[in-house]
Amino acid sequence: MKKIFILVPETAVPSGVTGPRYLFTTANRFLKASGKAPLFEVTLVGQKKEVRIEDGTYSVSTQSLLHESGQADLVIIPPLFGDMTTSVHLNSGTLPWIVEQYRNGAEVASLCAGTFLLASTGLLQGKKCSTHWAYYNEFKENFADVEIVDGGVITEQNGIYSSGGAHSFWNLLLYILEKYTDRDISILASKYFAIDIDRESQAAFMMFRGQKDHNDEVRQAREYIEQNYQEKITIDQLAKKVAVSRRSLERRFKQATDNTVIEYLQRVKIEAAKRSFESTRKNITEVMYDVGYSDTKAFRNVFKKITGLTPVEYRNKYQ
């Protein structure tokens, strides 16, 4: 049997607790129906017997307290809800337990914003992870020694898994299920739960939000880009406007925003294009010109690089 402990932290998102339990207990039914023995023993574990989650809206009865849980094969950390600093503080008592489980051989999987709790253990130091795209900036500010995989749905490194935003965690659960069983069981589960089994990116759902706390030169350059993205803007032009050398601007801009000047300009243009596709009836060419592109191929390539979809696919999906 594979022992799976689902940690029930204070402020957890309910679906992040019930979803994994539902998946692995249902997988036991699939295995039994195919003539195989059930493989998963799923236990809800917490700091206390009754845990209030999602700002106290729901209550979850745990089956085991941390100190009496024993050793798991897999520990699942659900997404946290609300203010991340407060949530991590409320669950600080779980951190030594997570570390001990991992050091004694358990794999650890964080779902969505559960990465804040996982990163707080120190186990992600020097490693890569995925998390909800909306929390990228906050995560980077709190855990500078952890590398976020931009747009990633699933990340795995040294027995530590993490997933992208919201329902992306189902893709991680299917990935782990296939690893523990086989492809057929994973496909069956994906059909049963109506999940796109091989989705690799959350890029199509991401909204670009540049970091706002910068020195004057970077702030001025960023604001100029955001206000004039329809125009043809060069780095030399920006450097002249903020009265610094091109090399200095490029270096400071990258440090402050995690994007080069060109990358930032592209992201602002594509974010504007996305909003246009979502809210207007304009065709591809009209939107392309509106955001400052005149080359259809270049627009298509940049759009797909950032969103994972072509302009046509994105318009059809969200219009």
XYZ file of C-alpha atoms in Angstrom, residues 1-252:
252
model
C 0.000 0.000 0.000
C 1.051 3.581 -0.696
C 0.395 5.726 2.359
C -0.799 9.171 1.311
C -1.097 11.869 3.961
C -3.156 14.899 2.957
C -2.160 17.729 5.261
C -5.141 19.844 6.333
C -3.672 23.282 7.054
C -5.519 26.227 8.535
C -6.924 28.416 5.679
C -6.716 25.564 3.143
C -8.794 25.686 -0.043
C -11.456 22.958 0.441
C -11.085 21.423 -3.033
C -7.367 20.997 -2.366
C -8.267 18.662 0.491
C -11.246 16.826 -0.967
C -9.885 16.573 -4.539
C -6.782 14.465 -3.800
C -8.746 12.229 -1.443
C -11.461 11.725 -4.066
C -8.925 10.934 -6.802
C -6.871 8.332 -4.956
C -9.844 6.599 -3.323
C -11.532 6.437 -6.736
C -8.312 5.029 -8.215
C -8.620 2.214 -5.658
C -12.033 1.420 -7.130
C -10.578 1.354 -10.649
C -7.813 -0.988 -9.530
C -10.265 -3.276 -7.770
C -12.540 -3.362 -10.829
C -9.596 -4.420 -12.996
C -8.807 -7.323 -10.670
C -5.960 -5.650 -8.806
C -5.610 -4.882 -5.129
C -6.316 -1.315 -3.925
C -3.031 0.572 -3.699
C -3.687 3.772 -1.749
C -4.298 4.373 1.941
C -5.375 8.003 2.234
C -5.327 9.829 5.585
C -6.235 13.413 6.462
C -3.606 14.750 8.860
C -3.593 18.015 10.811
C -2.415 19.940 13.842
C -5.761 19.286 15.527
C -8.832 17.097 15.154
C -11.055 19.825 13.707
C -9.455 22.280 11.308
C -11.248 25.407 10.117
C -10.432 26.145 6.477
C -11.075 28.972 3.987
C -11.469 31.736 6.584
C -13.439 29.428 8.873
C -16.208 28.786 6.355
C -15.687 25.012 6.483
C -14.540 22.515 9.085
C -12.571 19.346 8.299
C -12.244 16.396 10.679
C -8.739 14.987 10.449
C -8.065 11.287 10.908
C -4.673 11.682 12.540
C -2.670 14.338 14.352
C 0.807 15.157 13.103
C 2.668 13.593 16.009
C 0.806 10.283 15.720
C 0.672 9.978 11.930
C 3.607 7.645 11.299
C 5.485 7.695 7.994
C 3.965 8.474 4.593
C 4.989 7.590 1.062
C 3.486 10.862 -0.181
C 2.537 14.068 1.647
C 0.130 16.406 -0.163
C -0.001 20.092 0.822
C -3.256 21.745 -0.350
C -3.470 25.350 -1.584
C -3.630 28.082 1.042
C -6.369 30.719 0.988
C -6.168 34.444 1.776
C -3.059 36.282 2.940
C -0.067 34.000 2.435
C 2.067 35.417 5.271
C -0.768 34.929 7.747
C -1.537 31.456 6.417
C 2.069 30.302 6.728
C 2.249 31.709 10.266
C -0.925 29.842 11.285
C 0.584 26.608 9.973
C 4.167 27.047 11.184
C 3.714 24.018 13.432
C 3.449 21.778 10.366
C 6.848 22.754 8.942
C 9.056 20.424 11.045
C 6.658 17.554 10.334
C 6.858 18.108 6.558
C 10.665 18.186 6.730
C 10.780 15.029 8.839
C 8.455 13.180 6.468
C 10.635 14.117 3.494
C 13.916 13.227 5.189
C 12.479 9.845 6.180
C 11.638 9.009 2.569
C 8.260 10.557 1.759
C 7.688 12.452 -1.463
C 6.041 15.849 -1.004
C 3.558 17.495 -3.379
C 2.329 21.064 -2.971
C -0.789 22.155 -4.834
C -1.089 25.674 -6.221
C -0.327 28.244 -3.458
C 0.582 25.411 -1.084
C 4.098 26.159 -2.336
C 4.285 29.008 0.194
C 4.055 26.469 3.003
C 6.427 24.050 1.271
C 8.986 26.798 0.555
C 8.814 27.896 4.193
C 10.261 24.500 5.201
C 13.476 25.247 3.288
C 13.077 22.096 1.190
C 12.759 24.122 -2.008
C 15.962 26.091 -1.473
C 17.985 26.047 -4.694
C 15.221 24.117 -6.479
C 12.536 24.875 -9.058
C 8.805 24.958 -8.429
C 5.440 25.829 -9.944
C 2.771 27.910 -8.233
C -0.292 29.980 -9.087
C 0.684 32.652 -11.637
C -1.092 35.362 -9.607
C 1.368 34.838 -6.729
C 4.620 34.947 -8.740
C 5.761 38.358 -7.523
C 4.898 37.704 -3.886
C 6.591 34.304 -3.988
C 9.768 35.743 -5.515
C 9.904 38.453 -2.860
C 9.612 35.903 -0.048
C 11.692 33.065 -1.512
C 14.433 34.521 -3.676
C 16.415 31.268 -3.463
C 13.658 29.290 -5.245
C 13.222 29.401 -9.034
C 9.665 29.611 -10.345
C 9.037 27.764 -13.597
C 7.163 30.458 -15.510
C 3.813 29.080 -16.686
C 4.585 25.608 -15.394
C 1.729 23.270 -14.507
C 3.901 20.527 -12.991
C 7.405 20.628 -11.540
C 9.249 17.631 -10.085
C 12.697 17.632 -8.499
C 14.203 15.208 -5.984
C 10.881 13.777 -4.860
C 9.276 17.213 -4.473
C 6.340 18.111 -6.719
C 4.495 21.379 -7.222
C 1.652 22.507 -9.450
C 0.394 25.656 -11.119
C -2.693 27.681 -10.360
C -6.103 26.555 -9.186
C -7.329 23.388 -10.944
C -3.871 22.719 -12.397
C -3.341 20.592 -9.301
C -5.487 17.889 -10.909
C -2.823 17.520 -13.599
C -0.210 16.969 -10.900
C -2.412 14.406 -9.152
C -2.862 12.495 -12.427
C 0.895 12.659 -13.001
C 1.557 11.115 -9.575
C -1.220 8.558 -10.081
C 0.365 7.397 -13.337
C 3.757 7.178 -11.649
C 2.350 4.983 -8.864
C 0.115 2.861 -11.112
C 0.192 2.999 -14.920
C -0.930 5.058 -17.905
C -4.227 3.202 -18.294
C -5.386 4.032 -14.755
C -4.331 7.661 -15.203
C -6.246 7.967 -18.492
C -9.306 6.358 -16.914
C -9.141 8.837 -14.045
C -8.716 11.771 -16.444
C -11.874 10.710 -18.286
C -13.795 10.093 -15.075
C -12.891 13.524 -13.664
C -12.984 15.252 -17.102
C -9.403 16.527 -16.882
C -7.111 17.406 -19.782
C -4.426 14.883 -18.866
C -1.437 16.358 -20.686
C -1.855 20.098 -20.179
C 1.625 21.484 -19.659
C 1.137 25.225 -19.231
C -1.043 27.704 -17.373
C 0.141 30.460 -19.716
C -3.244 30.913 -21.390
C -4.775 31.865 -18.034
C -2.041 34.246 -16.898
C -2.502 38.004 -16.669
C 0.725 39.962 -16.814
C 1.374 42.029 -13.706
C 4.748 43.730 -13.684
C 6.359 44.389 -10.317
C 5.669 47.945 -9.197
C 8.325 48.752 -6.574
C 11.327 49.973 -8.545
C 13.875 52.739 -8.529
C 12.964 55.910 -10.423
C 14.634 54.990 -13.731
C 12.944 51.609 -14.000
C 9.595 52.977 -12.837
C 9.707 55.747 -15.443
C 10.693 53.313 -18.205
C 7.991 50.846 -17.199
C 5.301 53.516 -17.047
C 6.332 54.861 -20.444
C 6.055 51.358 -21.950
C 2.626 50.778 -20.398
C 1.316 54.126 -21.651
C 2.848 53.972 -25.139
C 2.986 50.260 -26.001
C 1.219 50.908 -29.335
C 4.286 52.802 -30.563
C 7.620 51.498 -31.767
C 9.779 51.857 -28.646
C 13.525 51.246 -28.651
C 15.798 50.650 -25.671
C 17.963 53.603 -26.702
C 14.874 55.808 -26.721
C 13.891 54.645 -23.226
C 17.419 55.112 -21.882
C 17.468 58.666 -23.194
C 14.101 59.448 -21.612
C 15.192 58.286 -18.147
C 18.703 59.748 -18.512
C 20.783 56.605 -17.987
C 22.953 54.557 -20.287
C 21.375 51.725 -22.273
C 23.511 49.164 -20.470
C 22.560 50.504 -17.053
C 18.852 50.555 -17.920
C 18.902 46.993 -19.211
C 20.692 45.741 -16.108
C 18.459 47.593 -13.623
